[in-house]
Short mmCIF file of C-alpha atoms and ligand atoms in Angstrom, two decimals:
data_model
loop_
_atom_site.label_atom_id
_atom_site.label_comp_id
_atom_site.label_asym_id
_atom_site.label_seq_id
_atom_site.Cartn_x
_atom_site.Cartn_y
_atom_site.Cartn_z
CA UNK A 1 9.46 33.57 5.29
CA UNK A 2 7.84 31.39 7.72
CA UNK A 3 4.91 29.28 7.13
CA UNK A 4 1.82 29.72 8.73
CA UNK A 5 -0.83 27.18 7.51
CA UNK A 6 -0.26 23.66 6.01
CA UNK A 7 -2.23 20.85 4.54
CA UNK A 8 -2.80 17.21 4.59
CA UNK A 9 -4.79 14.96 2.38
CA UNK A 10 -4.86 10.92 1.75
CA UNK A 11 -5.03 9.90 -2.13
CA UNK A 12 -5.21 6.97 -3.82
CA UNK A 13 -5.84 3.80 -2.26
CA UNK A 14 -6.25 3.43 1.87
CA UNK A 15 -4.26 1.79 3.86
CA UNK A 16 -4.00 0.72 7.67
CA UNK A 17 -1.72 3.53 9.54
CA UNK A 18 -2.89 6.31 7.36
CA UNK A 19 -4.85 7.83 10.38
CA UNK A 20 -1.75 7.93 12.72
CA UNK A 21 -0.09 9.99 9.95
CA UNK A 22 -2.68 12.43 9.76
CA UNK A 23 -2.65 12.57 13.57
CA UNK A 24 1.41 12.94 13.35
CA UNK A 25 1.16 15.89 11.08
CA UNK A 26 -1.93 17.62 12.76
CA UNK A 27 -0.16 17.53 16.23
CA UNK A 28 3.35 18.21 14.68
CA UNK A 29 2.40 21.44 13.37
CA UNK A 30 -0.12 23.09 16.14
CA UNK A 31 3.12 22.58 18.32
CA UNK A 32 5.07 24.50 15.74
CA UNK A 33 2.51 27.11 15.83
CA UNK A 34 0.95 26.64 12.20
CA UNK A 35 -2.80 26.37 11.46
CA UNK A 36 -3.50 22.98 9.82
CA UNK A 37 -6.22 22.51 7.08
CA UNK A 38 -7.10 18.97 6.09
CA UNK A 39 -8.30 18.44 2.69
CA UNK A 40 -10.73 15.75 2.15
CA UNK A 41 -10.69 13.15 -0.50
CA UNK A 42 -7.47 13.71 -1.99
CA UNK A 43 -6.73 16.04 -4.41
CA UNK A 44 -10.46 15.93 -5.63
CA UNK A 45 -10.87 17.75 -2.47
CA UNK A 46 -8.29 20.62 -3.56
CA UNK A 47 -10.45 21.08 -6.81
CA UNK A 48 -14.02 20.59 -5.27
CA UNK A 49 -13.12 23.00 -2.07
CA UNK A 50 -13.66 20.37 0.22
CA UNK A 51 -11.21 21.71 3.34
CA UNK A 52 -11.58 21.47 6.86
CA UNK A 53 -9.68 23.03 9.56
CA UNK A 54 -7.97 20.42 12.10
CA UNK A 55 -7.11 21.24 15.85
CA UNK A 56 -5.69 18.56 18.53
CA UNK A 57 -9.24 17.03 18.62
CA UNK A 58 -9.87 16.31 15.59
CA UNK A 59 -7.26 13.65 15.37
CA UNK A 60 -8.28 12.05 18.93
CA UNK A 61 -8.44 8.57 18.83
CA UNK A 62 -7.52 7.46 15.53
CA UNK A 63 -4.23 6.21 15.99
CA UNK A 64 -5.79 2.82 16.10
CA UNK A 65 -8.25 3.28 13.42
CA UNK A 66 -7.80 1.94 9.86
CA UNK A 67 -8.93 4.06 7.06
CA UNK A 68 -8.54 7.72 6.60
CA UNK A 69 -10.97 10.27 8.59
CA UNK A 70 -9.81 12.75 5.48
CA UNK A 71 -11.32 9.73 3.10
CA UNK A 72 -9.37 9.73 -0.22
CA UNK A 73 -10.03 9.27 -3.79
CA UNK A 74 -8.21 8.54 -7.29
CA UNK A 75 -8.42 11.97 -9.04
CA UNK A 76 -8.86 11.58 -12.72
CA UNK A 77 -9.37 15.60 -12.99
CA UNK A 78 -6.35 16.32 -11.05
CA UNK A 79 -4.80 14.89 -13.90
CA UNK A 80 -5.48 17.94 -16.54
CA UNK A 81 -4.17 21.10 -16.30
CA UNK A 82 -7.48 22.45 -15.63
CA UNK A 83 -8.04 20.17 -12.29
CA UNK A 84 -4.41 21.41 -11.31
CA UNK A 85 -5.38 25.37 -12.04
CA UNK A 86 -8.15 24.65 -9.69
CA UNK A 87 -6.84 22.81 -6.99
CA UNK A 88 -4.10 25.76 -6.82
CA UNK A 89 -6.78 28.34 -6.77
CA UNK A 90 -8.51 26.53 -3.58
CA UNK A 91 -5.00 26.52 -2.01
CA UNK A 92 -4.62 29.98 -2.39
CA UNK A 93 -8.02 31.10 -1.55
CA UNK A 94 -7.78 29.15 1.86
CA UNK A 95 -3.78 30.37 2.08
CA UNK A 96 -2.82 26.76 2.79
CA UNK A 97 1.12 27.41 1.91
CA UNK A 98 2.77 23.62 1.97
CA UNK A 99 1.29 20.57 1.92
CA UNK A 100 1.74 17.01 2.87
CA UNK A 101 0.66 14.37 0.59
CA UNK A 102 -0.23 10.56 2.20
CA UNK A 103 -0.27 8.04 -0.66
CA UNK A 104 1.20 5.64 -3.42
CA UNK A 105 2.84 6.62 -6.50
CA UNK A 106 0.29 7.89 -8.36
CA UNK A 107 -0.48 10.47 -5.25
CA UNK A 108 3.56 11.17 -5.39
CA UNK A 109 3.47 11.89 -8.85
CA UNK A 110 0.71 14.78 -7.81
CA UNK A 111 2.51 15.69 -5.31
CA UNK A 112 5.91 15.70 -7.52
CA UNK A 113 4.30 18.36 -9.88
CA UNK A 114 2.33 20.73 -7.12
CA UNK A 115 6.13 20.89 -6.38
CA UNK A 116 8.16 21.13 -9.41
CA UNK A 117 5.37 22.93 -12.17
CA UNK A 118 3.53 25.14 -9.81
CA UNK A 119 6.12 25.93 -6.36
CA UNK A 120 3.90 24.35 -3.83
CA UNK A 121 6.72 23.04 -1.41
CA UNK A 122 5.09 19.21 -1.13
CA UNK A 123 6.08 16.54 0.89
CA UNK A 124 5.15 12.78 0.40
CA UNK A 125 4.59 10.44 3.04
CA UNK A 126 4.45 6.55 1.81
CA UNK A 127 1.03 5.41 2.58
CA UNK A 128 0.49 2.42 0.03
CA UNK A 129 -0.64 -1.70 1.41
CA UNK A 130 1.59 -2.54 -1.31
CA UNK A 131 5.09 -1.74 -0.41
CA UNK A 132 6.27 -0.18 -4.00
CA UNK A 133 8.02 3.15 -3.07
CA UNK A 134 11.37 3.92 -3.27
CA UNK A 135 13.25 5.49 -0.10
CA UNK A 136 12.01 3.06 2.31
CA UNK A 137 11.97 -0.18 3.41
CA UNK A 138 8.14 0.14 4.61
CA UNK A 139 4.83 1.88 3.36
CA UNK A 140 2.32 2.72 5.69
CA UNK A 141 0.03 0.01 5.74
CA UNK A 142 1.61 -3.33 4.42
CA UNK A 143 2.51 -5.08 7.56
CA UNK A 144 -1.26 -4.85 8.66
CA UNK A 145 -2.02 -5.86 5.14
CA UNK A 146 0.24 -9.05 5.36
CA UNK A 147 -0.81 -9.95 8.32
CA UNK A 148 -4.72 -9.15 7.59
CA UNK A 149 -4.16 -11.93 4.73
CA UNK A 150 -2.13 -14.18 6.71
CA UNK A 151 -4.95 -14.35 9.28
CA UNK A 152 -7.40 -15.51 6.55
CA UNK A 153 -4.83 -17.69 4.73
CA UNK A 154 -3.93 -19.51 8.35
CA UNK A 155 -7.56 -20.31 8.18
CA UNK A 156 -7.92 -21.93 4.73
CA UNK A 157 -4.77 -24.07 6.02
CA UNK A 158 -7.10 -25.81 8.44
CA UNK A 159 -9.83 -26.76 5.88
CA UNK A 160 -6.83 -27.18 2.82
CA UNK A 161 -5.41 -29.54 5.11
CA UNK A 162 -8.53 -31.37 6.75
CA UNK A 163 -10.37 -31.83 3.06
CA UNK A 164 -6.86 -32.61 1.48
CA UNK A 165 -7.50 -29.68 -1.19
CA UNK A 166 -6.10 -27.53 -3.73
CA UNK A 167 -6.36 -23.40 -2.40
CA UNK A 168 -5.84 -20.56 -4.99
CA UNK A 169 -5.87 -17.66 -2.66
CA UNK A 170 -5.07 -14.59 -4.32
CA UNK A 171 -3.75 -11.02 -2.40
CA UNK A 172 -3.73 -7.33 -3.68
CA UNK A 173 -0.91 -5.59 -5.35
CA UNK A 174 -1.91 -5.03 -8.94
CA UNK A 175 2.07 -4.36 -9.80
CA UNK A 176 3.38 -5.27 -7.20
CA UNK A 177 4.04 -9.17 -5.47
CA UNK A 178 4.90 -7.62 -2.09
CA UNK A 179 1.82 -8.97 -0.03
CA UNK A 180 1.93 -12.36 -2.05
CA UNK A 181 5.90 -13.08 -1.43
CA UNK A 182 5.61 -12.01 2.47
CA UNK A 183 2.06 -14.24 3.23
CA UNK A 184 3.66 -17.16 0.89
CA UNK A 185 6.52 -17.07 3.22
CA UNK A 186 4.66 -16.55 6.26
CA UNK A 187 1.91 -19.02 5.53
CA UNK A 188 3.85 -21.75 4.43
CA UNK A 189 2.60 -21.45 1.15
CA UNK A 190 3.71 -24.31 -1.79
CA UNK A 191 3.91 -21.83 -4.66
CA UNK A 192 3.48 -18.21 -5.24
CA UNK A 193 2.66 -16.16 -8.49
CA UNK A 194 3.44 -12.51 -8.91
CA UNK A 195 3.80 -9.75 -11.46
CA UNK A 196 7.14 -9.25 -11.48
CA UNK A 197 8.32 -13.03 -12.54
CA UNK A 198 7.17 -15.46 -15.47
CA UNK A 199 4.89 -18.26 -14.26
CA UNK A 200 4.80 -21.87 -15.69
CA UNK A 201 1.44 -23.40 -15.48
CA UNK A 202 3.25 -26.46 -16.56
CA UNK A 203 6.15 -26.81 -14.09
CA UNK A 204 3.53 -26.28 -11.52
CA UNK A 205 1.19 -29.01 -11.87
CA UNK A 206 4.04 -31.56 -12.73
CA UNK A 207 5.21 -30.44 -8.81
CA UNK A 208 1.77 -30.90 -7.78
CA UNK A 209 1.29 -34.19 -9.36
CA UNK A 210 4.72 -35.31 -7.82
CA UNK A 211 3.89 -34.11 -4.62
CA UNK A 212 0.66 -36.09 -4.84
CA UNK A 213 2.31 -39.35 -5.75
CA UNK A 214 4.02 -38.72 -2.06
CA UNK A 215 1.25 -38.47 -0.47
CA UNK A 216 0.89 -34.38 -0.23
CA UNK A 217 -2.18 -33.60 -0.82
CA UNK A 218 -3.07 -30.22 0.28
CA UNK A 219 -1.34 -27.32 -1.55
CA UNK A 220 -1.59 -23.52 -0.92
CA UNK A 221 -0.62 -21.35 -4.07
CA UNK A 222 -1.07 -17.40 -3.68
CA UNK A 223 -1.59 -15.59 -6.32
CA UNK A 224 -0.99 -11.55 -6.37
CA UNK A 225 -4.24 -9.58 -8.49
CA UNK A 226 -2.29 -8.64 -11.02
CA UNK A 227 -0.32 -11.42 -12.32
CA UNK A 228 -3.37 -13.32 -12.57
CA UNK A 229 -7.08 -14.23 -11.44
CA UNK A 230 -7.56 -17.21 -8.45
CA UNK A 231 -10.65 -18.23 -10.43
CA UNK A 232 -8.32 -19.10 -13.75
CA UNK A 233 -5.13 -20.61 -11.91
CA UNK A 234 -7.90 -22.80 -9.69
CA UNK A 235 -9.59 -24.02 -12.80
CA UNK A 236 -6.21 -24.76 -14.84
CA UNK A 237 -4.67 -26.88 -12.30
CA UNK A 238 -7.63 -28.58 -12.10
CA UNK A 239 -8.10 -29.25 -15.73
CA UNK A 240 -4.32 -29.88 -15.35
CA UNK A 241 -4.24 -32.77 -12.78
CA UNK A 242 -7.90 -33.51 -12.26
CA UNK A 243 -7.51 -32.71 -8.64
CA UNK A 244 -10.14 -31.18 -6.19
CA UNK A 245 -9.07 -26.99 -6.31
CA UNK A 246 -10.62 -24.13 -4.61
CA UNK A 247 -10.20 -20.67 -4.48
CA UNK A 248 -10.33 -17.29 -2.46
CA UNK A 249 -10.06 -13.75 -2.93
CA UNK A 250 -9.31 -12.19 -0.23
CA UNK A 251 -10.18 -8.23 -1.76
CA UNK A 252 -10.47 -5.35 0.25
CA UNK A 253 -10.37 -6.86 3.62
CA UNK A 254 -6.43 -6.45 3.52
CA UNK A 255 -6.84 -2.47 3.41
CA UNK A 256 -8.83 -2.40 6.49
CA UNK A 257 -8.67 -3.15 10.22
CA UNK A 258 -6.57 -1.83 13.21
CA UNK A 259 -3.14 -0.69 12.13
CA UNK A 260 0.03 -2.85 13.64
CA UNK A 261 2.53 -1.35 15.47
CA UNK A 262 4.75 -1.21 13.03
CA UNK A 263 2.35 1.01 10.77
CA UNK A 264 1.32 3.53 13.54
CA UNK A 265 4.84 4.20 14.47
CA UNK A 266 6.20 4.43 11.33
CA UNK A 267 3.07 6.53 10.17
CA UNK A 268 4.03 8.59 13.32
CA UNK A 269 7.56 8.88 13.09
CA UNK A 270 7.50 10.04 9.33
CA UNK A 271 4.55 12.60 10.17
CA UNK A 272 6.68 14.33 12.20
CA UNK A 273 9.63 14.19 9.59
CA UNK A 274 7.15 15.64 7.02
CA UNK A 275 6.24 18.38 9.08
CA UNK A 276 9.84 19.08 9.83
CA UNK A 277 11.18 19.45 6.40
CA UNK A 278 8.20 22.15 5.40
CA UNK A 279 9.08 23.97 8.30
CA UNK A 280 13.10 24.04 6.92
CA UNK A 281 12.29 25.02 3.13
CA UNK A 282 12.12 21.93 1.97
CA UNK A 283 9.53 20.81 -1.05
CA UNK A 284 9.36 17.45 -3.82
CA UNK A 285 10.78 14.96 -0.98
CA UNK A 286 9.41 11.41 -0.15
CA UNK A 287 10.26 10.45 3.66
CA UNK A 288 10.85 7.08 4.85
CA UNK A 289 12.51 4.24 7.31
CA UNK A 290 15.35 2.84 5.66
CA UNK A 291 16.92 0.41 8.09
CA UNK A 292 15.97 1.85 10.97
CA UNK A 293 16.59 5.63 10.31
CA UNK A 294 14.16 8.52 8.71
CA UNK A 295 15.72 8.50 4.74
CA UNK A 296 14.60 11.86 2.35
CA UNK A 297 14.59 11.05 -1.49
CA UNK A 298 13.37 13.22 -4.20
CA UNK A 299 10.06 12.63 -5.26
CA UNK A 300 11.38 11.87 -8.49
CA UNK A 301 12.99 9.08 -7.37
CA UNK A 302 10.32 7.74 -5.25
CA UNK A 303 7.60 6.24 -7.48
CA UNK A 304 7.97 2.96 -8.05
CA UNK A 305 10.36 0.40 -6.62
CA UNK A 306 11.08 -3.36 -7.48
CA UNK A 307 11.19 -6.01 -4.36
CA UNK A 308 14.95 -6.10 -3.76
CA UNK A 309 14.10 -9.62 -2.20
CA UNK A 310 11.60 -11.65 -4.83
CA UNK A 311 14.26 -13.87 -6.18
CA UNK A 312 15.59 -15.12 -2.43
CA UNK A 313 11.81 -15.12 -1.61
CA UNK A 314 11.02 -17.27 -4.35
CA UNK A 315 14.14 -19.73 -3.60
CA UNK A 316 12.66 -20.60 -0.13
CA UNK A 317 9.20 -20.96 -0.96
CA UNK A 318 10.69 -23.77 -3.38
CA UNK A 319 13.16 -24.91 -0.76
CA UNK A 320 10.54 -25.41 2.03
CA UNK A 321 7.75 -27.13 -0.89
O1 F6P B 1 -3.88 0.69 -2.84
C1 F6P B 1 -3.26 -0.30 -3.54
C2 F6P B 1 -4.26 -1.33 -3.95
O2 F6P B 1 -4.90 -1.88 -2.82
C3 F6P B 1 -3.67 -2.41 -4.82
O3 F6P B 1 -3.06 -3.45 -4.08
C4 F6P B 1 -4.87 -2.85 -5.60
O4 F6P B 1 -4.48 -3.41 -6.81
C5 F6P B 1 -5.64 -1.57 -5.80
O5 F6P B 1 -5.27 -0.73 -4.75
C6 F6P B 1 -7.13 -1.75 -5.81
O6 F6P B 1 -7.72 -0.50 -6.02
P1 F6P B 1 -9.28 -0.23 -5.88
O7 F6P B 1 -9.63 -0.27 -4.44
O8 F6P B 1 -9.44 1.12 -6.47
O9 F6P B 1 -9.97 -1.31 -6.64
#
């Protein structure tokens, strides 16, 4: 049977591009012929009733806007069966039939059991600053993110160098080193520290100290959030080597601001891909750019993806010390 009425809503954290998504699927649909309702804050929204009906104006000129006009939450009642029961009952009552679900993991895993426990067709779109999703090479939202950070970290480089200092600088991605890896690349950073990989507080001053002795003086280490706090890894090496250290954390600035090209037209692009799968039957897919061309994997398999490139990433920063 065809469908007449779909849904969109943005969960979890925000990220730059997530607009031009919700602009992809809006206008996607009217030109199918379907009636689009947009569900604010996340699923919070589905249990609290909070839905709104979208036309073509609604999503004028966001393309270029960071954020999400639909806002978005982290749902801690979506996560018991009784937050579920009632976020079905609001789709129902507003006879929204499939819906399309912008986020990270944690939104896919929603998303994965509207689909699978209660027959919602769902479709995921990867809208994440953190790059950690399987079935794509991109999220919506990390290339802004890097280059958000790199803007600020290009900065510190002039006063790092001119005051001949230690910078701790540390990036988001709680799990993940995505953002650290691509700005310690892209800044020219000495060292990195991530999640994913051991650290060696030890091997890291004796470089320092080394380095010194040659006459470097001015060192940039990134740190991601979750492998460890700037404040600490500033204060060790300078305990460590009695050298002058700073630090920055950069926060949420890296999950605002204008969305690259890159984010808008993959946003766009996999807005459209979303729409088109509902309209074929499909439900408990994740859509995304794999070298160059639209990819479909199960939800199941799309929470959740090591860096393929951390260990080559890691080699050059070393190389290029
Ligand atoms: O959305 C992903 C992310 O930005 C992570 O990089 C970060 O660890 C987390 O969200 C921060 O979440 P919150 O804004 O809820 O503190």
């Amino acid at each position: 049977m065809a469908i007449k009425k779909i849904g969109v809503l943005t969960s979890g954290g925000d990220g730059p591009g997530m607009n031009a998504a919700i602009r992809s699927v809006v206008r996607c649909s009217l030109s199918n012929g379907l009636e689009v309702s947009g569900i604010m804050r996340g699923y919070q929204g589905l249990i609290d009733e909070e839905i709104i009906r979208l036309n073509h104006r609604s999503v004028s000129n966001i393309i270029n806007r960071g954020g999400t006009i639909l806002k978005t939450a982290r749902s801690k009642e979506f996560k018991t069966e009784e937050g579920q029961k009632q976020a079905l009952a609001t789709l129902k009552k507003h006879s929204i039939e499939v819906l399309v679900v912008i986020g990270g993991d944690g939104s896919y895993r929603g998303a994965q059991e509207l689909s699978e426990k209660y027959n919602i067709p769902t479709i995921g779109l990867p809208g994440t600053i953190d790059n950690d999703l399987c079935g794509t090479d991109q999220t919506i939202g990390c290339n802004t993110a890097v280059n958000t950070a790199l803007e600020s970290i290009d900065k510190i480089r002039d006063t790092a160098h001119s005051m001949e200092r230690i910078f701790v600088i540390e990036v988001m991605g709680n799990h993940s080193g995505y953002i650290a890896l691509e700005v310690a690349v892209g800044a020219g950073a000495e060292d990195v520290i991530i999640p994913e990989r051991p650290f060696d507080y030890d091997l890291l001053c004796q470089n320092i100290l080394r380095g010194n002795k040659l006459g470097k003086i001015s060192w940039m280490i990134i740190v991601a959030e979750g492998a460890a706090k700037a404040y600490d890894v500033s204060d060790t090496i300078k305990k460590m080597t009695g050298l002058e250290t700073r630090f920055v954390v950069l926060g949420h600035v890296q999950r605002g601001g204008t969305p690259v090209s890159a984010d808008r037209i993959l946003a766009t692009r996999l807005g459209a891909q979303a729409v088109d799968l509902l309209m074929k039957g499909e439900s408990g897919k994740a859509v995304g750019v794999l070298q160059g061309e639209v990819n479909v994997v199960d939800l199941s398999r799309a929470c959740k993806r090591e860096n393929d490139h951390i260990d080559e990433y890691l080699e050059l920063i070393k190389l290029l010390r």
